[in-house]
mmCIF file of C-alpha atoms in Angstrom:
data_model
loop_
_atom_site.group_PDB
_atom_site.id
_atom_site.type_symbol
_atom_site.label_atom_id
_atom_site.label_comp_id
_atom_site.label_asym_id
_atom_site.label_seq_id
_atom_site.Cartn_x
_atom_site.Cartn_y
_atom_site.Cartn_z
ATOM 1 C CA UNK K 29 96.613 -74.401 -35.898
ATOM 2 C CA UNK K 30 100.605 -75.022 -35.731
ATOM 3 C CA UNK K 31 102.997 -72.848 -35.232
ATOM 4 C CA UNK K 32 102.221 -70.935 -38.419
ATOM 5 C CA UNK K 33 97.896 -70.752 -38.644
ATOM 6 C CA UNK K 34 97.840 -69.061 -41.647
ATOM 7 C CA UNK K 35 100.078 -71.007 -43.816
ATOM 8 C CA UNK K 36 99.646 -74.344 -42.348
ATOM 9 C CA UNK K 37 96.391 -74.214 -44.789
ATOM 10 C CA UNK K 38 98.741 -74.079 -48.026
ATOM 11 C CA UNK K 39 100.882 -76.886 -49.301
ATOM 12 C CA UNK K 40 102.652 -78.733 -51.841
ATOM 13 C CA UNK K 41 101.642 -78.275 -55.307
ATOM 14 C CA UNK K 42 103.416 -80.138 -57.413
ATOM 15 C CA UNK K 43 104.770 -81.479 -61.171
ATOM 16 C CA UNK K 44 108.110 -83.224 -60.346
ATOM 17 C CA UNK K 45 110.553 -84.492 -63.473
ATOM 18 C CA UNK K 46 113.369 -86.396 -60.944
ATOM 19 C CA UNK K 47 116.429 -87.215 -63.185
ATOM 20 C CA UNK K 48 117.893 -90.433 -64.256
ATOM 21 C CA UNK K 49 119.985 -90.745 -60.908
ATOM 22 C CA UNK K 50 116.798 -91.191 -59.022
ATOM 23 C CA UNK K 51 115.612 -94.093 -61.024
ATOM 24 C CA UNK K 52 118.024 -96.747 -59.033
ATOM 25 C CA UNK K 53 116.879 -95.591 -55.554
ATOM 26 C CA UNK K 54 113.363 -95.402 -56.871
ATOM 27 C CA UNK K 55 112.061 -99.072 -57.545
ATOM 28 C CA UNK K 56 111.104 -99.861 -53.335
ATOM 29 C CA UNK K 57 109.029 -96.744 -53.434
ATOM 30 C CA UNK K 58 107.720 -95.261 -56.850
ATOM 31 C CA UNK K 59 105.111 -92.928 -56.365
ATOM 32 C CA UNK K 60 105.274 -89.622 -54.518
ATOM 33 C CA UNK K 61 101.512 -88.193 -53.571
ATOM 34 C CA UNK K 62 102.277 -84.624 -52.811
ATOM 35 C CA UNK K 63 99.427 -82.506 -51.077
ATOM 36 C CA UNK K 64 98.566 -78.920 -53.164
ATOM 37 C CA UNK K 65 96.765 -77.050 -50.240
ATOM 38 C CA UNK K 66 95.699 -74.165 -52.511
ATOM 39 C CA UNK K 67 94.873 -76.008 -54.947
ATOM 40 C CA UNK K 68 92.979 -78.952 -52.884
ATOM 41 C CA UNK K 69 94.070 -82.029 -54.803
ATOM 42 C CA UNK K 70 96.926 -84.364 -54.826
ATOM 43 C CA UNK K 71 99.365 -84.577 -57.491
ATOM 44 C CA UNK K 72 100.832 -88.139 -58.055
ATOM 45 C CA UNK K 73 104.405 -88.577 -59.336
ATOM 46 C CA UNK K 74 105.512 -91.791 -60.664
ATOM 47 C CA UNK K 75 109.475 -91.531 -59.592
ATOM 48 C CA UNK K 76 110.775 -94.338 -61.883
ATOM 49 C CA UNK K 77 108.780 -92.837 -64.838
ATOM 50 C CA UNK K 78 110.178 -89.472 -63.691
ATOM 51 C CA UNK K 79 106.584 -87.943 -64.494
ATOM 52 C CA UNK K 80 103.823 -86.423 -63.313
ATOM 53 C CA UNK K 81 100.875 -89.227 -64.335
ATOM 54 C CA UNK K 82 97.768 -87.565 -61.991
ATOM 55 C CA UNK K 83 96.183 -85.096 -60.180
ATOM 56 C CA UNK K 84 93.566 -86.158 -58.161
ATOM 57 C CA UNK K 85 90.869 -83.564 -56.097
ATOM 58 C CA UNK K 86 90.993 -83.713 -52.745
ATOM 59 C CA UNK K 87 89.051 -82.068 -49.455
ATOM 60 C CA UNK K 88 89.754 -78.679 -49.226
ATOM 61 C CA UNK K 89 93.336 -77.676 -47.894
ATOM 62 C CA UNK K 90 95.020 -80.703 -48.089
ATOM 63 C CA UNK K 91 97.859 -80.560 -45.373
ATOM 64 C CA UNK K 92 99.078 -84.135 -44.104
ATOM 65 C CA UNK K 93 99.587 -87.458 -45.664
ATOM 66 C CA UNK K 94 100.607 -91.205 -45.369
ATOM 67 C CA UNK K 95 101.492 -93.906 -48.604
ATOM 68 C CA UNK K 96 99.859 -96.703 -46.805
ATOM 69 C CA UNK K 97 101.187 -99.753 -49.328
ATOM 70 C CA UNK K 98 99.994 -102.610 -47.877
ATOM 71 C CA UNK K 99 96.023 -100.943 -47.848
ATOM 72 C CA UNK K 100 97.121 -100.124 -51.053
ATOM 73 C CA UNK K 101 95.928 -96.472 -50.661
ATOM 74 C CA UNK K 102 96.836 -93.143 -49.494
ATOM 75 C CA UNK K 103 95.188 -90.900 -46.439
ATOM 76 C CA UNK K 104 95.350 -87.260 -46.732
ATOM 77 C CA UNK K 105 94.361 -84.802 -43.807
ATOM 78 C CA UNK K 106 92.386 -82.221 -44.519
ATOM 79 C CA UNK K 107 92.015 -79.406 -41.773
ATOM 80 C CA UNK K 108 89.937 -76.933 -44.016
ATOM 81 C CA UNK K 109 86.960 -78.788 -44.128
ATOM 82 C CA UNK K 110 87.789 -81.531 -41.049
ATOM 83 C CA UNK K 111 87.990 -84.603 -43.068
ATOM 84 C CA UNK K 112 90.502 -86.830 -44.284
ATOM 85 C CA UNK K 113 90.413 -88.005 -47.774
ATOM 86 C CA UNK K 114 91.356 -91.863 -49.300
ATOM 87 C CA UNK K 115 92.979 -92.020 -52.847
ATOM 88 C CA UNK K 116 93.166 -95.636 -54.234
ATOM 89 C CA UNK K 117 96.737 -96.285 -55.059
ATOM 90 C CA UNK K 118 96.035 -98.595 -58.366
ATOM 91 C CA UNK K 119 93.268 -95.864 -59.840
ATOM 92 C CA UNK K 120 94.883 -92.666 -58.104
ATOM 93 C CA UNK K 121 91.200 -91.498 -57.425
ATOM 94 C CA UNK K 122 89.399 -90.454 -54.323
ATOM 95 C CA UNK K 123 87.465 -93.345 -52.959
ATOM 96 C CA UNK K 124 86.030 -91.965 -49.487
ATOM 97 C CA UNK K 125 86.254 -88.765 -47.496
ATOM 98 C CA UNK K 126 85.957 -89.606 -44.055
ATOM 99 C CA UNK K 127 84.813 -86.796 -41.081
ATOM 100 C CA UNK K 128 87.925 -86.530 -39.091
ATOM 101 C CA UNK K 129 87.094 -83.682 -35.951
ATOM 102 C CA UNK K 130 87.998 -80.211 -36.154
ATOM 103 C CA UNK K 131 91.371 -79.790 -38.087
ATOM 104 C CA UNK K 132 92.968 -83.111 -38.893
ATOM 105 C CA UNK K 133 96.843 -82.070 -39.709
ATOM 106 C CA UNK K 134 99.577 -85.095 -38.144
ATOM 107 C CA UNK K 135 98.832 -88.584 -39.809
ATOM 108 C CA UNK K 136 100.593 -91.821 -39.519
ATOM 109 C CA UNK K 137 100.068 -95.830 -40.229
ATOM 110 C CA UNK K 138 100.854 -98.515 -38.503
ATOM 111 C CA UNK K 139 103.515 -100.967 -39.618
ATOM 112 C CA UNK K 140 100.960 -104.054 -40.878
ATOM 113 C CA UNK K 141 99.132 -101.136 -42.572
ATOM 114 C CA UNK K 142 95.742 -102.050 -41.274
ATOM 115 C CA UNK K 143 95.345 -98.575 -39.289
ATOM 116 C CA UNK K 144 96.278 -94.952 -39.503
ATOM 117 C CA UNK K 145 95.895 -92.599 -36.719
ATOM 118 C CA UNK K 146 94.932 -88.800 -37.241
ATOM 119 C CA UNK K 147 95.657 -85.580 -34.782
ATOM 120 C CA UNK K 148 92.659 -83.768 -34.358
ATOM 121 C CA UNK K 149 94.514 -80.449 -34.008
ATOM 122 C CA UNK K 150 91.268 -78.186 -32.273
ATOM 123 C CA UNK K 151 89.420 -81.567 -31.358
ATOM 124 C CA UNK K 152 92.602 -82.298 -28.683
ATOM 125 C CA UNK K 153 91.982 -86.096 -29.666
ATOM 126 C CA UNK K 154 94.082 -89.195 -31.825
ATOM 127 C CA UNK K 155 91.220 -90.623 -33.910
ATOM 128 C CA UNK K 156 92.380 -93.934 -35.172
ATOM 129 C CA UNK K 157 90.207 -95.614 -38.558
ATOM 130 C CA UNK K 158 90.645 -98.821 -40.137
ATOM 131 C CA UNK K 159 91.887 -98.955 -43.349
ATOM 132 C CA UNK K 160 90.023 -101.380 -45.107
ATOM 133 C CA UNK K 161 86.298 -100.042 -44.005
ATOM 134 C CA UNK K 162 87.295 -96.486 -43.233
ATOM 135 C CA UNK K 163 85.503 -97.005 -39.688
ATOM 136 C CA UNK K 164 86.684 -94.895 -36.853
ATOM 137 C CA UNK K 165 88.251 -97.114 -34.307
ATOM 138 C CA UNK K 166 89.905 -95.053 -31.905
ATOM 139 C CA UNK K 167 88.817 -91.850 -29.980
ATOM 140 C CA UNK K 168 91.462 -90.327 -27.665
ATOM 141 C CA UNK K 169 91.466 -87.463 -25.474
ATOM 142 C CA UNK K 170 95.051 -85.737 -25.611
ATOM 143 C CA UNK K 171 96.531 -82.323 -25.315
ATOM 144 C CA UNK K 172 96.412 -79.159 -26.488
ATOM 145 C CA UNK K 173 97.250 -79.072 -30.289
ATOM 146 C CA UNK K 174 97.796 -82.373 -31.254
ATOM 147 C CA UNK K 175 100.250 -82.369 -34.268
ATOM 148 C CA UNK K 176 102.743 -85.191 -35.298
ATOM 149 C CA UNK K 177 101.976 -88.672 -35.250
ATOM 150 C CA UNK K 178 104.056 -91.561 -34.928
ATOM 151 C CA UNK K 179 102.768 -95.330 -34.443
ATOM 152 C CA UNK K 180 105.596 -97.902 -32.454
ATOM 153 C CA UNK K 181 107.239 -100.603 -34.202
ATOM 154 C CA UNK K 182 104.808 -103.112 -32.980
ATOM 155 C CA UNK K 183 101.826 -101.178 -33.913
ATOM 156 C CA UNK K 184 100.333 -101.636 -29.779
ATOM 157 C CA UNK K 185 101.350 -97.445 -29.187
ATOM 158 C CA UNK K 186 100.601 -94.155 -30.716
ATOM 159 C CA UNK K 187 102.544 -91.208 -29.998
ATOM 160 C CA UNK K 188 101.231 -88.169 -30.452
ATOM 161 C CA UNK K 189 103.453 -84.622 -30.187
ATOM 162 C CA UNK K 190 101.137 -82.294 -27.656
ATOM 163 C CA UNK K 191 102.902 -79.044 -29.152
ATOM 164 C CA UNK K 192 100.924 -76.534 -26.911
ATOM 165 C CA UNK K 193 102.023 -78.675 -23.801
ATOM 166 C CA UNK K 194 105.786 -79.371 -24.902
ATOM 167 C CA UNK K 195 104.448 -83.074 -24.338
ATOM 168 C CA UNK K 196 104.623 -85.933 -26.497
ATOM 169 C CA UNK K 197 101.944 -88.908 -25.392
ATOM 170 C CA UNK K 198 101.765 -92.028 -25.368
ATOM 171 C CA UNK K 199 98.481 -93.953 -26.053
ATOM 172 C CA UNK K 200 97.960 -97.745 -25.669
ATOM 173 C CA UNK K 201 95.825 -98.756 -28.642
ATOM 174 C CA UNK K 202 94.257 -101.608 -26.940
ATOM 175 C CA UNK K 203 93.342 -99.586 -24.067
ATOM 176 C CA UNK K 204 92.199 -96.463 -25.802
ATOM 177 C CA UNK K 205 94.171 -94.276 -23.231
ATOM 178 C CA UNK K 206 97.257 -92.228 -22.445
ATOM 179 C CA UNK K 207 99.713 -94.088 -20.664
ATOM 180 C CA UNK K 208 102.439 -91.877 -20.532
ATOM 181 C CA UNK K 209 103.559 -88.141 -21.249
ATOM 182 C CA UNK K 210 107.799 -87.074 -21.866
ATOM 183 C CA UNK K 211 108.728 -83.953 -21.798
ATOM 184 C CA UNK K 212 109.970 -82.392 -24.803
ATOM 185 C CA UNK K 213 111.318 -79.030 -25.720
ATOM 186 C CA UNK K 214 109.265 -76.170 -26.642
ATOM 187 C CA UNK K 215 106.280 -76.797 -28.831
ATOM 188 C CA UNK K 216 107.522 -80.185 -30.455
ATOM 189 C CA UNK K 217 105.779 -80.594 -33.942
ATOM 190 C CA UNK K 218 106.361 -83.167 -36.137
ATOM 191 C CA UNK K 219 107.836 -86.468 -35.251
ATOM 192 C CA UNK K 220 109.824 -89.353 -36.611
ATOM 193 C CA UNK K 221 110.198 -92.968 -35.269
ATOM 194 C CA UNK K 222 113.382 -94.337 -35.526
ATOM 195 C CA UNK K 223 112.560 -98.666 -35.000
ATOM 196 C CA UNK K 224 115.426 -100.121 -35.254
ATOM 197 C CA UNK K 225 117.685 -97.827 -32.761
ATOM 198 C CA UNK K 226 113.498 -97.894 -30.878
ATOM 199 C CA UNK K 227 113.936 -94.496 -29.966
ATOM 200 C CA UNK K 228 111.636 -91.697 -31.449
ATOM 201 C CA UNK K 229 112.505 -88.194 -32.796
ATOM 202 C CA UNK K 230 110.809 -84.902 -31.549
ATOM 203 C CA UNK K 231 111.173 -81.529 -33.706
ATOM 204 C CA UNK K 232 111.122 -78.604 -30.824
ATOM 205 C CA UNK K 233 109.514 -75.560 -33.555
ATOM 206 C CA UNK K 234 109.945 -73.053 -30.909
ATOM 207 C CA UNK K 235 113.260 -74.093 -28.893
ATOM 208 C CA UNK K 236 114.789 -75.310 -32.255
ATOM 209 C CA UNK K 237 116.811 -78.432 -31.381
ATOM 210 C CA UNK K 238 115.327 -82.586 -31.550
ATOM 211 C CA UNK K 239 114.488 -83.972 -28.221
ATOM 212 C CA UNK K 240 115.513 -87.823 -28.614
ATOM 213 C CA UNK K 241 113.320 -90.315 -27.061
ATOM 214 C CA UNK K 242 113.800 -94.072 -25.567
ATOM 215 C CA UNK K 243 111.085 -95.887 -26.799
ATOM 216 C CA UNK K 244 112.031 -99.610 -26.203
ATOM 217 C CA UNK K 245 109.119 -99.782 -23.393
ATOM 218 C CA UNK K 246 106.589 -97.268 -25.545
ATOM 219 C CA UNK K 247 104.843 -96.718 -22.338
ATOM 220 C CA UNK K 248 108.217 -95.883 -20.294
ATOM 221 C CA UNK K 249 109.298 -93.337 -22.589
ATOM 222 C CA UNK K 250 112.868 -91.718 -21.400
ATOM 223 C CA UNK K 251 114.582 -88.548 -22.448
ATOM 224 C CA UNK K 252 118.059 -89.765 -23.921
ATOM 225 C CA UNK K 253 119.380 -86.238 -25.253
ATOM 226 C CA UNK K 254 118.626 -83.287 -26.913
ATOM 227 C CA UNK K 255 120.672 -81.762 -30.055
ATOM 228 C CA UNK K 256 120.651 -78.181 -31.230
ATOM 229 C CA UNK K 257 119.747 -77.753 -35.036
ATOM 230 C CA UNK K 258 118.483 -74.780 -37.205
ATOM 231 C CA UNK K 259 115.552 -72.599 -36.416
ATOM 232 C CA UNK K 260 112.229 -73.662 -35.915
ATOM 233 C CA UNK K 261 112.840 -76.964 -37.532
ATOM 234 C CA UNK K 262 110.063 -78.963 -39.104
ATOM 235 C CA UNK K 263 110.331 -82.089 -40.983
ATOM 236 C CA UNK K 264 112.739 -85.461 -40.416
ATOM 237 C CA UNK K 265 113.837 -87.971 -41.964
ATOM 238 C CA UNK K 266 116.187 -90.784 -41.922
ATOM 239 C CA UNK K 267 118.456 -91.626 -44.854
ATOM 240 C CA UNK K 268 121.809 -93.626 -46.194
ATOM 241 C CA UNK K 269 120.926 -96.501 -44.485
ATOM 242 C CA UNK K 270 120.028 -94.709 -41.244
ATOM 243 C CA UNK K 271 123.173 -93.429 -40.991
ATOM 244 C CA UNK K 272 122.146 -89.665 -41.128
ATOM 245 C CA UNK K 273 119.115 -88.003 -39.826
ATOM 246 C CA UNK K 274 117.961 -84.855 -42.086
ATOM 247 C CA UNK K 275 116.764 -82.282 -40.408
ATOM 248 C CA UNK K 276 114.828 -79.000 -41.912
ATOM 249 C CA UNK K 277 115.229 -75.783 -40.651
ATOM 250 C CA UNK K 278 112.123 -73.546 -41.866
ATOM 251 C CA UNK K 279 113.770 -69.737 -40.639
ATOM 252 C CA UNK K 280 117.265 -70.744 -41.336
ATOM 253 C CA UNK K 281 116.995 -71.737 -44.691
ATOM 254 C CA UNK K 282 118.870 -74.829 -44.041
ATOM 255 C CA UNK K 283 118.799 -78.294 -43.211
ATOM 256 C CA UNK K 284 120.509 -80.423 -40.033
ATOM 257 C CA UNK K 285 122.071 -83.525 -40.259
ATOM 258 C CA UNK K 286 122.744 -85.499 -37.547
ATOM 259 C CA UNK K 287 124.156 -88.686 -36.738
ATOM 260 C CA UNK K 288 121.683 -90.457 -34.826
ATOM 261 C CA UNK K 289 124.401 -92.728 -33.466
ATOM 262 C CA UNK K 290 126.563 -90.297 -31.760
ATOM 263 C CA UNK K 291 123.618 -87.782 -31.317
ATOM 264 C CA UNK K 292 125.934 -84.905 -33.048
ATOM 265 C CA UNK K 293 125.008 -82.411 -35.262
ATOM 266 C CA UNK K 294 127.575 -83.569 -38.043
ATOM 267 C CA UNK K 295 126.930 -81.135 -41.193
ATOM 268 C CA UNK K 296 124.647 -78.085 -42.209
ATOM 269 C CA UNK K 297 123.541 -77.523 -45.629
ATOM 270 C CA UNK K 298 122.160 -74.159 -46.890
ATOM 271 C CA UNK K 299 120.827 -73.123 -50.196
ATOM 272 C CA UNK K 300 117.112 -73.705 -49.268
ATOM 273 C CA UNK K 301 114.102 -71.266 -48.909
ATOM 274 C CA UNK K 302 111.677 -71.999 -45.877
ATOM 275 C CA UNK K 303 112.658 -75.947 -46.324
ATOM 276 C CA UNK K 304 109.985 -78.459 -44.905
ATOM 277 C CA UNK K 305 108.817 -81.814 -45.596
ATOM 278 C CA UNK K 306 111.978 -84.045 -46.659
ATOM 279 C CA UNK K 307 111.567 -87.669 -47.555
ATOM 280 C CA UNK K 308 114.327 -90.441 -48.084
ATOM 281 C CA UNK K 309 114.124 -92.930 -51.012
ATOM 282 C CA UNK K 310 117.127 -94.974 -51.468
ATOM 283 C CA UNK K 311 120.611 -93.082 -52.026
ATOM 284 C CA UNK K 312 118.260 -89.931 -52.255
ATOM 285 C CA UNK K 313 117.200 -87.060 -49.731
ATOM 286 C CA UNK K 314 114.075 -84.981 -51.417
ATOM 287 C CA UNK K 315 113.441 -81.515 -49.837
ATOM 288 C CA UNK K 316 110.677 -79.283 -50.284
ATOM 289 C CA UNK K 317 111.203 -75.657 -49.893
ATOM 290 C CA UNK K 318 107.669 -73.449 -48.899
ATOM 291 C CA UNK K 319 109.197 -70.489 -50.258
ATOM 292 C CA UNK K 320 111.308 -71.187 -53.648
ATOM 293 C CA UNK K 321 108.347 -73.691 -54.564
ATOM 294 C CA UNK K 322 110.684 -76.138 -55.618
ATOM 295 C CA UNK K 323 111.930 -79.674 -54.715
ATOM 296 C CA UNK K 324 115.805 -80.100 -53.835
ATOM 297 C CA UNK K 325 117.284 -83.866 -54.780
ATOM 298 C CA UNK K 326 120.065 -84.431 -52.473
ATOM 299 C CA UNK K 327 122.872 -87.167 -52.739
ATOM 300 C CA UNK K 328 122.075 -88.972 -49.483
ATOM 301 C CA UNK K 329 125.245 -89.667 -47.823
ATOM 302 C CA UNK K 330 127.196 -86.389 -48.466
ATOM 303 C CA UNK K 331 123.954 -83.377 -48.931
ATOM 304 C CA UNK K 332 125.283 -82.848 -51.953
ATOM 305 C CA UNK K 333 122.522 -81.058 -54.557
ATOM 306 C CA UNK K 334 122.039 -83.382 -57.111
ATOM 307 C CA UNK K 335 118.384 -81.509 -58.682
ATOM 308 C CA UNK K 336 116.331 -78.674 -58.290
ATOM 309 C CA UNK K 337 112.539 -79.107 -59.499
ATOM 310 C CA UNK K 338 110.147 -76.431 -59.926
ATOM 311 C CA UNK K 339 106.509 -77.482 -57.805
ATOM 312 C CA UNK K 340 103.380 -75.454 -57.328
ATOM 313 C CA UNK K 341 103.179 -72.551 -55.136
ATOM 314 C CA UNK K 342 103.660 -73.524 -50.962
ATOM 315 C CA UNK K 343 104.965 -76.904 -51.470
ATOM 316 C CA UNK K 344 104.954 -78.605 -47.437
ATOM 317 C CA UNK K 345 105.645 -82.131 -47.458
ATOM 318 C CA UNK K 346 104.100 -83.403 -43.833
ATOM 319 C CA UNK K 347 104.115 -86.805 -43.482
ATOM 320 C CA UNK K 348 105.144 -90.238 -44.865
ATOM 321 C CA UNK K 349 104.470 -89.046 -48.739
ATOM 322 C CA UNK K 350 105.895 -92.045 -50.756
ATOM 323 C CA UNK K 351 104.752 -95.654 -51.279
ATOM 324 C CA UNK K 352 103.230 -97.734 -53.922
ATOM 325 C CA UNK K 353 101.047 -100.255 -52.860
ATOM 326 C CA UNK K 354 101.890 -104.148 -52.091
ATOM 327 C CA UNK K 355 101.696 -106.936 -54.576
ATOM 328 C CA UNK K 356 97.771 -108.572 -54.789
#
């Protein structure tokens, strides 16, 4: 399992009341579907109601997730009992559980929304399934410890973050194969695409810094730079306007931000508790921290603390957890 086995299996458990100043960002993504490991369900919060309106069950220990708003339905890994589960967005009710190796944990969608791909974290394989049928439609063999996921702009590459290797690959969809390794830092984790700059972000748990990836030819992938952040950091995201990348810092109780222009490290915020998944909606930074079981509501463009909401116990946050799905 990642870099912490016996936690990874414990997650977000949440009942989220956003204030009003969340309710202009809100309206391109409403709906935050936050994975309770302990509790194995999903708890869906409507962010321009500013309420918690269900809880769904889920496979057993819950860990990843992806809002997939054009399938109009939401994937969540399951490594506890190898499968990954599929909550309809317009019921918010489990509507498949699909076997997914031997410890699905990274999980990503492509752009059109017609795929997501799935780290099989003890398999050493990308599974890929369609997601309309819920057929399997890729079977790779990668490294050791497949964790983050990441599909290109263009939807033809998958890269997957081979922590145990410090590798990130490269697999060509088409050709069901790994076309390229980079070297990242040691044992990269999660990782964040960043389209329209076409480079792609790797978080280094173990050498604590974000190894920064040119990605215009996916299967060329260069190493541009590398910038120090907090210790072991674990979640990304990219917010006010992709101005600032948000960084979190799980044993420094802080978050990075960067700009991803000048690659600097440009501000450090502290106040959190074992910070982890962070999402960007709008104006609006959202950080979970694992050990305060709360969510943190950040002004985007400054870090400033705008909220602090009480969640369930081990709140994570990995993946891409908001979305609402696309007009019929």
């Amino acid at each position: 399992m990642p870099h912490r086995p016996a936690r990874l299996l414990r997650t977000l458990s949440a009942a989220i009341a956003l204030g009003p100043a969340l309710l202009a960002s809100a309206a391109a993504a409403p709906y935050a579907y936050i994975t309770n490991q302990g509790e194995h369900s999903v708890t869906v919060f409507d962010l321009a109601a500013r309420k918690v309106t269900a809880t769904v069950p889920v496979a057993q220990s819950p860990a990843g997730v992806v809002a997939v708003g054009r399938a109009g339905k939401v994937f969540v890994t399951a490594p506890g009992s190898n499968a990954v589960s599929v909550i309809d967005m317009r019921s918010q009710r489990v509507i498949d559980t699909l076997p997914a190796g031997a410890g699905a944990v990274g999980i990503d969608a492509a752009p059109d929304g017609t795929r997501v791909y799935v780290a099989d974290w003890f398999g050493g394989r990308l599974l890929g399934f369609d997601t309309a049928t819920h057929r399997e439609t890729l079977r790779v063999a990668v490294g050791d410890a497949p964790a983050g996921v990441a599909v290109s702009a263009d939807g033809r590459h998958v890269f997957v973050a081979e922590r145990d290797n410090d590798l990130v690959a490269v697999i060509d969809v088409a050709a069901a194969a790994v076309v390229a390794r980079v070297p990242t830092g040691s044992h990269p984790f999660a990782l964040l695409l960043d389209a329209p700059r076409a480079r792609l972000y790797a978080l280094n748990v173990y050498s604590n810094s974000v190894s920064v990836i040119d990605v215009r030819d996916a299967a060329r992938p260069q190493r541009l730079a590398v910038v120090e952040v907090g210790k072991a950091p674990y979640g990304a995201a990219l917010a006010d306007g992709g101005r600032r990348l948000y960084v979190t810092n799980q044993l420094d109780d802080s978050v990075s931000v960067i700009d991803p222009e000048r690659l600097r490290l440009v501000q450090t915020l502290g106040g959190f508790a074992y910070p982890e998944g962070v999402a960007s909606v709008g104006d609006r930074v959202l950080v979970v921290n694992w050990m305060d079981d709360n969510l943190m509501v950040l002004d985007a463009a400054t870090g400033r603390p705008l909220q602090t909401v009480a969640t369930g116990s081990n709140p994570r946050g990995f993946g891409a957890f908001i979305g609402e799905p696309a007009p019929r």
